[in-house]
Short mmCIF file of C-alpha atoms and ligand atoms in Angstrom, two decimals:
data_model
loop_
_atom_site.label_atom_id
_atom_site.label_comp_id
_atom_site.label_asym_id
_atom_site.label_seq_id
_atom_site.Cartn_x
_atom_site.Cartn_y
_atom_site.Cartn_z
CA UNK A 43 21.82 -33.76 -46.58
CA UNK A 44 21.71 -30.00 -46.97
CA UNK A 45 24.15 -27.31 -48.07
CA UNK A 46 24.65 -23.62 -47.41
CA UNK A 47 26.46 -21.27 -49.77
CA UNK A 48 27.91 -18.21 -48.09
CA UNK A 49 31.15 -16.75 -46.76
CA UNK A 50 32.37 -19.26 -44.18
CA UNK A 51 34.61 -18.55 -41.20
CA UNK A 52 36.46 -21.44 -39.59
CA UNK A 53 39.74 -22.56 -38.07
CA UNK A 54 41.45 -24.83 -40.60
CA UNK A 55 43.86 -27.55 -39.46
CA UNK A 56 46.41 -26.80 -42.18
CA UNK A 57 47.32 -23.39 -40.74
CA UNK A 58 50.56 -22.82 -38.80
CA UNK A 59 48.58 -21.84 -35.68
CA UNK A 60 45.37 -23.54 -34.62
CA UNK A 61 44.13 -20.09 -33.66
CA UNK A 62 44.42 -18.86 -37.26
CA UNK A 63 41.04 -18.31 -38.89
CA UNK A 64 40.17 -18.69 -42.56
CA UNK A 65 37.40 -16.92 -44.41
CA UNK A 66 36.14 -18.75 -47.49
CA UNK A 67 34.61 -15.85 -49.43
CA UNK A 68 32.34 -18.07 -51.54
CA UNK A 69 32.09 -21.19 -49.44
CA UNK A 70 29.94 -24.28 -49.22
CA UNK A 71 28.97 -26.02 -45.99
CA UNK A 72 27.40 -29.46 -46.35
CA UNK A 73 25.68 -31.05 -43.35
CA UNK A 74 24.37 -34.59 -42.91
CA UNK A 75 23.27 -36.73 -39.96
CA UNK A 76 25.80 -38.95 -38.17
CA UNK A 77 25.00 -42.40 -36.73
CA UNK A 78 23.50 -40.80 -33.60
CA UNK A 79 21.19 -38.63 -35.71
CA UNK A 80 23.06 -35.42 -34.93
CA UNK A 81 23.69 -33.25 -37.97
CA UNK A 82 27.42 -32.86 -38.56
CA UNK A 83 29.61 -31.12 -41.10
CA UNK A 84 30.13 -33.45 -44.04
CA UNK A 85 32.21 -31.10 -46.15
CA UNK A 86 33.33 -27.49 -46.08
CA UNK A 87 35.40 -25.42 -48.49
CA UNK A 88 35.21 -23.38 -51.65
CA UNK A 89 31.85 -23.55 -53.39
CA UNK A 90 33.25 -24.10 -56.86
CA UNK A 91 35.59 -26.86 -55.70
CA UNK A 92 33.00 -28.77 -53.69
CA UNK A 93 29.65 -28.42 -55.38
CA UNK A 94 30.44 -31.01 -58.08
CA UNK A 95 30.73 -33.70 -55.40
CA UNK A 96 27.11 -33.20 -54.32
CA UNK A 97 24.93 -33.33 -57.44
CA UNK A 98 21.30 -32.41 -56.82
CA UNK A 99 21.88 -31.22 -53.25
CA UNK A 100 19.56 -28.50 -51.91
CA UNK A 101 21.63 -25.34 -51.46
CA UNK A 102 20.49 -22.38 -49.36
CA UNK A 103 22.26 -19.32 -50.73
CA UNK A 104 23.03 -16.58 -48.22
CA UNK A 105 24.69 -13.73 -50.13
CA UNK A 106 26.31 -11.04 -47.98
CA UNK A 107 26.23 -13.26 -44.90
CA UNK A 108 28.95 -15.09 -42.97
CA UNK A 109 28.47 -18.60 -41.62
CA UNK A 110 30.51 -19.13 -38.45
CA UNK A 111 30.57 -21.78 -35.77
CA UNK A 112 28.34 -21.15 -32.75
CA UNK A 113 30.01 -19.61 -29.72
CA UNK A 114 30.80 -21.72 -26.65
CA UNK A 115 30.28 -20.03 -23.26
CA UNK A 116 32.61 -21.75 -20.83
CA UNK A 117 31.02 -20.44 -17.65
CA UNK A 118 27.60 -18.91 -17.03
CA UNK A 119 24.89 -19.12 -14.36
CA UNK A 120 21.46 -19.56 -15.89
CA UNK A 121 19.71 -18.72 -12.58
CA UNK A 122 21.51 -15.37 -12.51
CA UNK A 123 19.94 -13.97 -15.67
CA UNK A 124 17.98 -11.51 -13.51
CA UNK A 125 21.00 -10.72 -11.33
CA UNK A 126 22.88 -8.95 -14.17
CA UNK A 127 23.82 -5.41 -13.22
CA UNK A 128 23.46 -5.75 -9.44
CA UNK A 129 26.10 -3.49 -7.89
CA UNK A 130 28.16 -4.55 -4.87
CA UNK A 131 31.50 -3.68 -3.36
CA UNK A 132 32.81 -7.11 -4.36
CA UNK A 133 32.06 -10.77 -4.84
CA UNK A 134 31.04 -11.81 -1.31
CA UNK A 135 28.48 -9.02 -0.66
CA UNK A 136 27.17 -9.48 -4.20
CA UNK A 137 26.54 -13.18 -3.48
CA UNK A 138 24.85 -12.47 -0.17
CA UNK A 139 22.70 -9.51 -1.20
CA UNK A 140 21.62 -10.40 -4.72
CA UNK A 141 22.62 -13.84 -5.88
CA UNK A 142 21.59 -16.15 -3.07
CA UNK A 143 18.18 -14.45 -2.62
CA UNK A 144 17.47 -14.94 -6.33
CA UNK A 145 18.76 -18.52 -6.44
CA UNK A 146 16.43 -19.50 -3.55
CA UNK A 147 13.52 -19.13 -5.94
CA UNK A 148 14.72 -22.03 -8.10
CA UNK A 149 13.41 -24.61 -5.63
CA UNK A 150 10.11 -24.12 -7.50
CA UNK A 151 10.08 -26.14 -10.76
CA UNK A 152 7.85 -23.57 -12.52
CA UNK A 153 10.21 -20.74 -11.64
CA UNK A 154 13.17 -22.78 -12.89
CA UNK A 155 11.31 -23.69 -16.09
CA UNK A 156 10.46 -20.13 -17.10
CA UNK A 157 14.01 -19.00 -16.33
CA UNK A 158 15.46 -21.89 -18.37
CA UNK A 159 13.21 -21.07 -21.33
CA UNK A 160 14.30 -17.44 -21.32
CA UNK A 161 17.94 -18.36 -20.80
CA UNK A 162 18.17 -20.77 -23.74
CA UNK A 163 16.40 -18.32 -26.03
CA UNK A 164 18.77 -15.56 -24.94
CA UNK A 165 21.84 -17.74 -25.55
CA UNK A 166 20.64 -18.52 -29.07
CA UNK A 167 19.71 -14.91 -29.82
CA UNK A 168 23.30 -14.06 -28.93
CA UNK A 169 24.84 -16.87 -30.96
CA UNK A 170 25.84 -19.13 -28.08
CA UNK A 171 25.11 -22.72 -29.07
CA UNK A 172 26.79 -24.53 -26.16
CA UNK A 173 27.22 -23.42 -22.55
CA UNK A 174 28.69 -24.89 -19.41
CA UNK A 175 26.21 -23.41 -16.98
CA UNK A 176 25.73 -23.52 -13.25
CA UNK A 177 22.24 -24.38 -12.03
CA UNK A 178 21.34 -23.75 -8.36
CA UNK A 179 21.57 -26.20 -5.47
CA UNK A 180 18.06 -27.44 -6.31
CA UNK A 181 17.85 -30.53 -8.57
CA UNK A 182 14.68 -28.97 -10.02
CA UNK A 183 16.83 -26.24 -11.55
CA UNK A 184 19.01 -28.83 -13.31
CA UNK A 185 16.01 -30.70 -14.69
CA UNK A 186 14.52 -27.47 -16.02
CA UNK A 187 17.53 -26.38 -18.04
CA UNK A 188 18.23 -29.89 -19.36
CA UNK A 189 14.61 -30.22 -20.52
CA UNK A 190 14.81 -26.89 -22.33
CA UNK A 191 18.17 -27.65 -23.96
CA UNK A 192 16.86 -31.05 -25.04
CA UNK A 193 13.78 -29.46 -26.59
CA UNK A 194 16.10 -27.24 -28.63
CA UNK A 195 18.51 -30.06 -29.55
CA UNK A 196 21.37 -28.17 -27.90
CA UNK A 197 24.60 -29.48 -26.49
CA UNK A 198 24.48 -28.24 -22.89
CA UNK A 199 26.38 -29.04 -19.71
CA UNK A 200 25.13 -28.20 -16.23
CA UNK A 201 25.05 -29.41 -12.67
CA UNK A 202 23.52 -28.91 -9.26
CA UNK A 203 25.51 -26.55 -7.00
CA UNK A 204 27.10 -28.18 -4.00
CA UNK A 205 27.06 -25.77 -1.06
CA UNK A 206 26.51 -27.34 2.33
CA UNK A 207 27.92 -24.47 4.42
CA UNK A 208 28.32 -20.69 4.51
CA UNK A 209 25.16 -20.42 2.46
CA UNK A 210 21.76 -19.12 3.66
CA UNK A 211 18.66 -21.20 4.28
CA UNK A 212 16.96 -21.99 0.99
CA UNK A 213 20.16 -22.53 -0.98
CA UNK A 214 22.27 -24.50 1.49
CA UNK A 215 22.12 -28.24 0.79
CA UNK A 216 22.75 -31.23 3.01
CA UNK A 217 26.01 -33.11 2.56
CA UNK A 218 24.86 -36.67 2.06
CA UNK A 219 21.70 -35.80 0.14
CA UNK A 220 23.62 -33.42 -2.15
CA UNK A 221 25.90 -36.27 -3.25
CA UNK A 222 23.00 -38.68 -3.70
CA UNK A 223 21.22 -36.05 -5.81
CA UNK A 224 24.34 -35.42 -7.87
CA UNK A 225 24.79 -39.08 -8.68
CA UNK A 226 21.12 -39.50 -9.55
CA UNK A 227 21.31 -36.51 -11.89
CA UNK A 228 24.45 -37.91 -13.56
CA UNK A 229 22.65 -41.21 -14.16
CA UNK A 230 19.54 -39.51 -15.42
CA UNK A 231 21.10 -36.93 -17.73
CA UNK A 232 24.77 -37.40 -18.54
CA UNK A 233 25.18 -38.60 -22.11
CA UNK A 234 21.48 -38.38 -22.87
CA UNK A 235 21.51 -37.04 -26.42
CA UNK A 236 23.72 -33.97 -26.38
CA UNK A 237 23.50 -33.31 -22.63
CA UNK A 238 26.37 -33.56 -20.18
CA UNK A 239 26.60 -33.33 -16.41
CA UNK A 240 29.08 -31.22 -14.43
CA UNK A 241 29.85 -31.93 -10.77
CA UNK A 242 29.49 -28.43 -9.36
CA UNK A 243 31.02 -27.52 -6.00
CA UNK A 244 30.05 -23.82 -5.93
CA UNK A 245 33.45 -22.81 -4.51
CA UNK A 246 35.55 -24.35 -1.78
CA UNK A 247 34.36 -21.92 0.94
CA UNK A 248 30.77 -23.09 0.42
CA UNK A 249 31.60 -26.78 0.82
CA UNK A 250 32.63 -28.89 3.81
CA UNK A 251 35.55 -31.28 3.54
CA UNK A 252 33.05 -34.14 3.42
CA UNK A 253 31.17 -32.60 0.50
CA UNK A 254 34.36 -31.91 -1.49
CA UNK A 255 35.59 -35.43 -0.74
CA UNK A 256 32.30 -36.89 -1.98
CA UNK A 257 32.45 -34.73 -5.11
CA UNK A 258 35.99 -35.97 -5.79
CA UNK A 259 34.83 -39.57 -5.39
CA UNK A 260 32.07 -39.01 -7.92
CA UNK A 261 34.57 -37.37 -10.27
CA UNK A 262 36.74 -40.50 -10.08
CA UNK A 263 33.76 -42.81 -10.57
CA UNK A 264 32.48 -40.86 -13.61
CA UNK A 265 35.62 -39.75 -15.48
CA UNK A 266 33.83 -38.32 -18.49
CA UNK A 267 31.56 -36.12 -16.41
CA UNK A 268 32.66 -32.47 -16.23
CA UNK A 269 33.59 -30.55 -13.07
CA UNK A 270 33.01 -26.82 -12.62
CA UNK A 271 33.76 -24.40 -9.82
CA UNK A 272 35.21 -20.97 -9.03
CA UNK A 273 38.72 -20.15 -7.87
CA UNK A 274 41.01 -17.21 -7.11
CA UNK A 275 38.47 -14.62 -8.19
CA UNK A 276 38.62 -12.10 -5.35
CA UNK A 277 41.16 -11.26 -2.64
CA UNK A 278 38.69 -11.59 0.28
CA UNK A 279 37.50 -14.93 -1.09
CA UNK A 280 41.09 -16.17 -1.24
CA UNK A 281 41.86 -15.16 2.37
CA UNK A 282 38.69 -16.99 3.45
CA UNK A 283 39.52 -20.12 1.43
CA UNK A 284 43.03 -20.20 2.89
CA UNK A 285 41.62 -20.00 6.44
CA UNK A 286 39.18 -22.82 5.76
CA UNK A 287 41.71 -25.14 4.07
CA UNK A 288 45.06 -24.23 5.67
CA UNK A 289 46.77 -27.49 4.84
CA UNK A 290 46.44 -27.03 1.06
CA UNK A 291 49.31 -25.25 -0.69
CA UNK A 292 47.00 -22.68 -2.25
CA UNK A 293 43.31 -22.05 -2.84
CA UNK A 294 43.54 -23.85 -6.20
CA UNK A 295 45.45 -26.77 -4.65
CA UNK A 296 42.47 -27.36 -2.34
CA UNK A 297 40.55 -28.68 -5.34
CA UNK A 298 43.43 -30.94 -6.38
CA UNK A 299 43.64 -32.26 -2.81
CA UNK A 300 40.03 -33.43 -3.10
CA UNK A 301 40.46 -35.03 -6.53
CA UNK A 302 38.67 -32.25 -8.38
CA UNK A 303 41.32 -31.31 -10.92
CA UNK A 304 41.53 -33.32 -14.12
CA UNK A 305 40.60 -33.16 -17.78
CA UNK A 306 37.10 -31.72 -18.14
CA UNK A 307 37.45 -29.62 -14.97
CA UNK A 308 36.70 -25.95 -15.63
CA UNK A 309 37.59 -23.32 -13.05
CA UNK A 310 36.11 -19.86 -13.43
CA UNK A 311 38.30 -16.76 -13.04
CA UNK A 312 41.79 -18.09 -12.10
CA UNK A 313 42.94 -14.50 -11.59
CA UNK A 314 45.17 -14.43 -8.52
CA UNK A 315 47.47 -17.34 -9.39
CA UNK A 316 51.18 -17.95 -8.95
CA UNK A 317 53.25 -20.11 -11.29
CA UNK A 318 52.72 -23.19 -9.11
CA UNK A 319 48.98 -22.80 -9.60
CA UNK A 320 49.47 -22.40 -13.33
CA UNK A 321 51.61 -25.53 -13.43
CA UNK A 322 48.93 -27.40 -11.47
CA UNK A 323 46.38 -26.40 -14.12
CA UNK A 324 48.66 -27.62 -16.88
CA UNK A 325 49.63 -30.89 -15.18
CA UNK A 326 46.08 -31.86 -14.23
CA UNK A 327 44.49 -30.89 -17.56
CA UNK A 328 42.07 -28.47 -15.90
CA UNK A 329 41.09 -25.32 -17.78
CA UNK A 330 40.21 -21.73 -16.88
CA UNK A 331 37.02 -19.92 -17.84
CA UNK A 332 38.14 -16.33 -18.40
CA UNK A 333 35.27 -14.00 -17.55
CA UNK A 334 36.34 -10.43 -18.27
CA UNK A 335 33.01 -8.58 -18.03
CA UNK A 336 32.36 -10.17 -14.64
CA UNK A 337 35.86 -9.47 -13.39
CA UNK A 338 35.59 -5.84 -14.44
CA UNK A 339 32.05 -5.42 -13.05
CA UNK A 340 32.80 -6.99 -9.66
CA UNK A 341 36.27 -5.42 -9.48
CA UNK A 342 37.85 -8.86 -9.14
CA UNK A 343 41.00 -8.28 -11.21
CA UNK A 344 42.50 -9.25 -14.56
CA UNK A 345 43.29 -12.64 -16.03
CA UNK A 346 47.04 -12.96 -16.67
CA UNK A 347 47.26 -14.04 -20.31
CA UNK A 348 51.04 -13.90 -20.41
CA UNK A 349 51.31 -16.12 -17.31
CA UNK A 350 48.82 -18.63 -18.69
CA UNK A 351 50.62 -18.88 -22.04
CA UNK A 352 54.09 -18.97 -20.48
CA UNK A 353 53.20 -21.96 -18.33
CA UNK A 354 50.84 -23.33 -20.94
CA UNK A 355 47.45 -24.34 -19.64
CA UNK A 356 44.07 -24.33 -21.34
CA UNK A 357 41.55 -21.50 -21.11
CA UNK A 358 38.60 -20.06 -22.97
CA UNK A 359 36.14 -17.19 -22.74
CA UNK A 360 33.00 -17.02 -20.67
CA UNK A 361 30.28 -14.50 -19.87
CA UNK A 362 29.79 -15.44 -16.20
CA UNK A 363 26.31 -13.91 -16.30
CA UNK A 364 25.07 -12.58 -13.79
CA UNK A 365 28.44 -11.36 -12.40
CA UNK A 366 29.11 -10.83 -16.09
CA UNK A 367 27.17 -8.08 -17.77
CA UNK A 368 26.25 -9.52 -21.16
CA UNK A 369 25.20 -12.68 -22.95
CA UNK A 370 26.92 -11.41 -26.09
CA UNK A 371 30.20 -13.11 -27.03
CA UNK A 372 31.11 -9.89 -28.88
CA UNK A 373 30.96 -7.96 -25.61
CA UNK A 374 32.99 -10.65 -23.85
CA UNK A 375 35.66 -10.70 -26.57
CA UNK A 376 35.92 -6.89 -26.46
CA UNK A 377 36.27 -6.92 -22.65
CA UNK A 378 38.97 -9.59 -23.00
CA UNK A 379 40.76 -7.32 -25.45
CA UNK A 380 40.66 -4.43 -22.95
CA UNK A 381 42.05 -6.72 -20.25
CA UNK A 382 44.92 -7.62 -22.60
CA UNK A 383 45.58 -3.95 -23.26
CA UNK A 384 45.43 -2.61 -19.73
CA UNK A 385 45.31 -5.46 -17.24
CA UNK A 386 48.67 -7.15 -17.74
CA UNK A 387 51.92 -6.80 -15.83
CA UNK A 388 53.75 -6.10 -19.07
CA UNK A 389 51.75 -3.35 -20.80
CA UNK A 390 50.48 -3.31 -24.33
CA UNK A 391 49.26 -6.85 -25.09
CA UNK A 392 47.06 -6.68 -28.18
CA UNK A 393 45.14 -9.94 -28.44
CA UNK A 394 44.38 -10.55 -32.09
CA UNK A 395 40.75 -10.80 -33.19
CA UNK A 396 41.38 -14.33 -34.47
CA UNK A 397 42.72 -15.36 -31.06
CA UNK A 398 39.77 -13.78 -29.27
CA UNK A 399 37.32 -15.54 -31.61
CA UNK A 400 39.16 -18.83 -31.12
CA UNK A 401 38.99 -18.47 -27.32
CA UNK A 402 35.19 -18.24 -27.54
CA UNK A 403 34.76 -21.11 -30.04
CA UNK A 404 37.36 -23.82 -30.77
CA UNK A 405 39.49 -22.81 -27.76
CA UNK A 406 36.56 -23.07 -25.38
CA UNK A 407 35.65 -26.43 -26.95
CA UNK A 408 39.22 -27.59 -26.40
CA UNK A 409 39.04 -26.51 -22.74
CA UNK A 410 35.98 -28.79 -22.45
CA UNK A 411 37.87 -31.55 -24.28
CA UNK A 412 35.33 -31.34 -27.07
CA UNK A 413 37.87 -30.59 -29.80
CA UNK A 414 36.51 -31.65 -33.14
CA UNK A 415 33.01 -32.04 -31.69
CA UNK A 416 31.89 -28.42 -31.36
CA UNK A 417 33.48 -24.98 -31.76
CA UNK A 418 34.56 -25.31 -35.38
CA UNK A 419 33.26 -26.11 -38.86
CA UNK A 420 35.52 -28.96 -39.84
CA UNK A 421 34.20 -32.26 -41.24
CA UNK A 422 32.80 -34.29 -38.35
CA UNK A 423 32.02 -31.30 -36.13
CA UNK A 424 28.43 -31.02 -34.99
CA UNK A 425 26.59 -28.55 -37.20
CA UNK A 426 25.91 -25.77 -34.69
CA UNK A 427 26.47 -22.59 -36.65
CA UNK A 428 25.48 -18.98 -36.99
CA UNK A 429 24.43 -16.85 -39.90
CA UNK A 430 26.03 -13.47 -39.24
CA UNK A 431 24.79 -10.33 -40.95
CA UNK A 432 27.68 -7.88 -41.13
CA UNK A 433 25.24 -5.21 -42.38
CA UNK A 434 23.06 -5.55 -39.27
CA UNK A 435 23.49 -1.93 -38.20
CA UNK A 436 24.40 1.15 -40.25
CA UNK A 437 27.77 1.48 -38.54
CA UNK A 438 28.58 -2.23 -38.89
CA UNK A 439 27.69 -2.06 -42.58
CA UNK A 440 30.03 0.92 -43.14
CA UNK A 441 32.85 -0.51 -41.10
CA UNK A 442 32.74 -4.09 -42.40
CA UNK A 443 32.48 -2.85 -46.02
CA UNK A 444 35.82 -1.07 -45.55
CA UNK A 445 37.57 -4.04 -43.94
CA UNK A 446 40.74 -4.74 -45.92
CA UNK A 447 41.70 -7.95 -44.12
CA UNK A 448 40.18 -10.77 -42.09
CA UNK A 449 41.53 -9.17 -38.90
CA UNK A 450 39.84 -5.88 -39.72
CA UNK A 451 36.56 -7.65 -40.45
CA UNK A 452 36.66 -9.66 -37.22
CA UNK A 453 37.63 -6.63 -35.15
CA UNK A 454 34.76 -4.60 -36.64
CA UNK A 455 32.35 -7.33 -35.48
CA UNK A 456 33.98 -7.73 -32.06
CA UNK A 457 33.98 -4.01 -31.34
CA UNK A 458 30.60 -3.08 -32.84
CA UNK A 459 28.71 -6.37 -32.65
CA UNK A 460 25.93 -7.59 -30.40
CA UNK A 461 22.84 -9.78 -30.76
CA UNK A 462 21.82 -7.87 -33.90
CA UNK A 463 24.71 -9.48 -35.78
CA UNK A 464 23.23 -12.94 -35.22
CA UNK A 465 20.68 -13.41 -37.98
CA UNK A 466 20.15 -17.05 -37.17
CA UNK A 467 21.55 -19.79 -34.94
CA UNK A 468 21.31 -23.26 -36.46
CA UNK A 469 21.49 -26.10 -33.93
CA UNK A 470 22.55 -29.47 -35.23
CA UNK A 471 21.49 -28.37 -38.69
CA UNK A 472 18.02 -27.33 -37.40
CA UNK A 473 16.92 -23.73 -38.02
N1 GUN B 812 31.85 -17.70 -6.37
C1 GUN B 812 30.93 -18.49 -5.78
N2 GUN B 812 29.73 -18.37 -6.34
C2 GUN B 812 29.87 -17.47 -7.32
C3 GUN B 812 28.98 -16.91 -8.28
O1 GUN B 812 27.79 -17.22 -8.34
N3 GUN B 812 29.50 -16.00 -9.15
C4 GUN B 812 30.82 -15.64 -9.13
N4 GUN B 812 31.26 -14.75 -10.01
N5 GUN B 812 31.68 -16.14 -8.24
C5 GUN B 812 31.21 -17.04 -7.35
ZN1 ZN B 813 30.54 -17.88 -11.92
#
């Protein structure tokens, strides 16, 4: 058992809104292993109230720092780390000219391994302790990132891309083999330690009916496996998807028609939706990965926060690297704020800093149906946390010193923060 004394930021269950954050100015976080050997939060609260319950415990004192739960990135592509910043007129040319040529290289295990090593280190440097990441269509790419996550003790979810059509040689897979490979990877990796598998149809236009049908069958056979894909990101993509699947009510409904919408299904983007699509998300339990830096960079559009909340379906924040431009959750939260300000039908939405933070931590965990497991610092949650240094840059130090409220403090970090704010990421209690 070990304890940390510091300011502690968390979402407490006794608040009127689950998105309301609490800052314990002089807090104590106690971590201890659970039955599976994963370090979890044993107790959290005010130092002076708690310390008496743990006589003799080793306490690491971190004055001037803030302990906060690790960020959860709901949608990222580890093989696109080197694709960041590739300009294109829109999604489809960007895929063809930059993304597919890079992803071809992941058939080589050594290439996948070095990319996975860099990727995991970059996530941790930026304070991301769990990600739902795409691999490529090559099983080697899945093995590489699982091995690296395992070596770091991280909770990580990934899967092999399914794309048996409209994809160039070198990334296109073969229908039957792709499903055999997916099932073998599920059996090898899903539930091994902290690792989870996601059935990963790249997007409906890249998959034949037979491949989507097979993916849906696997989703039914393995109900606690995740599903990830893309939907309604770009207008040209939508026209194409409608031509390829004319009998479905909408692009999103195509996935439902193949049994690919349920709890633990995460769809990236979800921009160009109508209320029937939103209701389908709510009724099936699927969740959206909102990826504002990607949507701004690729000119895809704006996520409709008001529509999502009116109909009431789950969503959380995601970087979508390499369409997205940054690994930093601070950059993603700031871009989400801009989208709220300027990208809504009704002008003037001002997403609160607590809500933005929640969407990248406990909210993203809830989208994954990992409430109470990750994304917060409540008793029982896995002890993945960050030590934030609000004095990390001269401007941050000035601005955070003047903060007169929790909202002002969080906004200072969201607007001015980047990897320099992350002094340390502790994974399952391991520094
Ligand atoms: N749609 C299909 N594949 C991709 C991808 O790699 N990135 C994004 N942003 N959208 C996609
Ligand atoms: Zn994506």
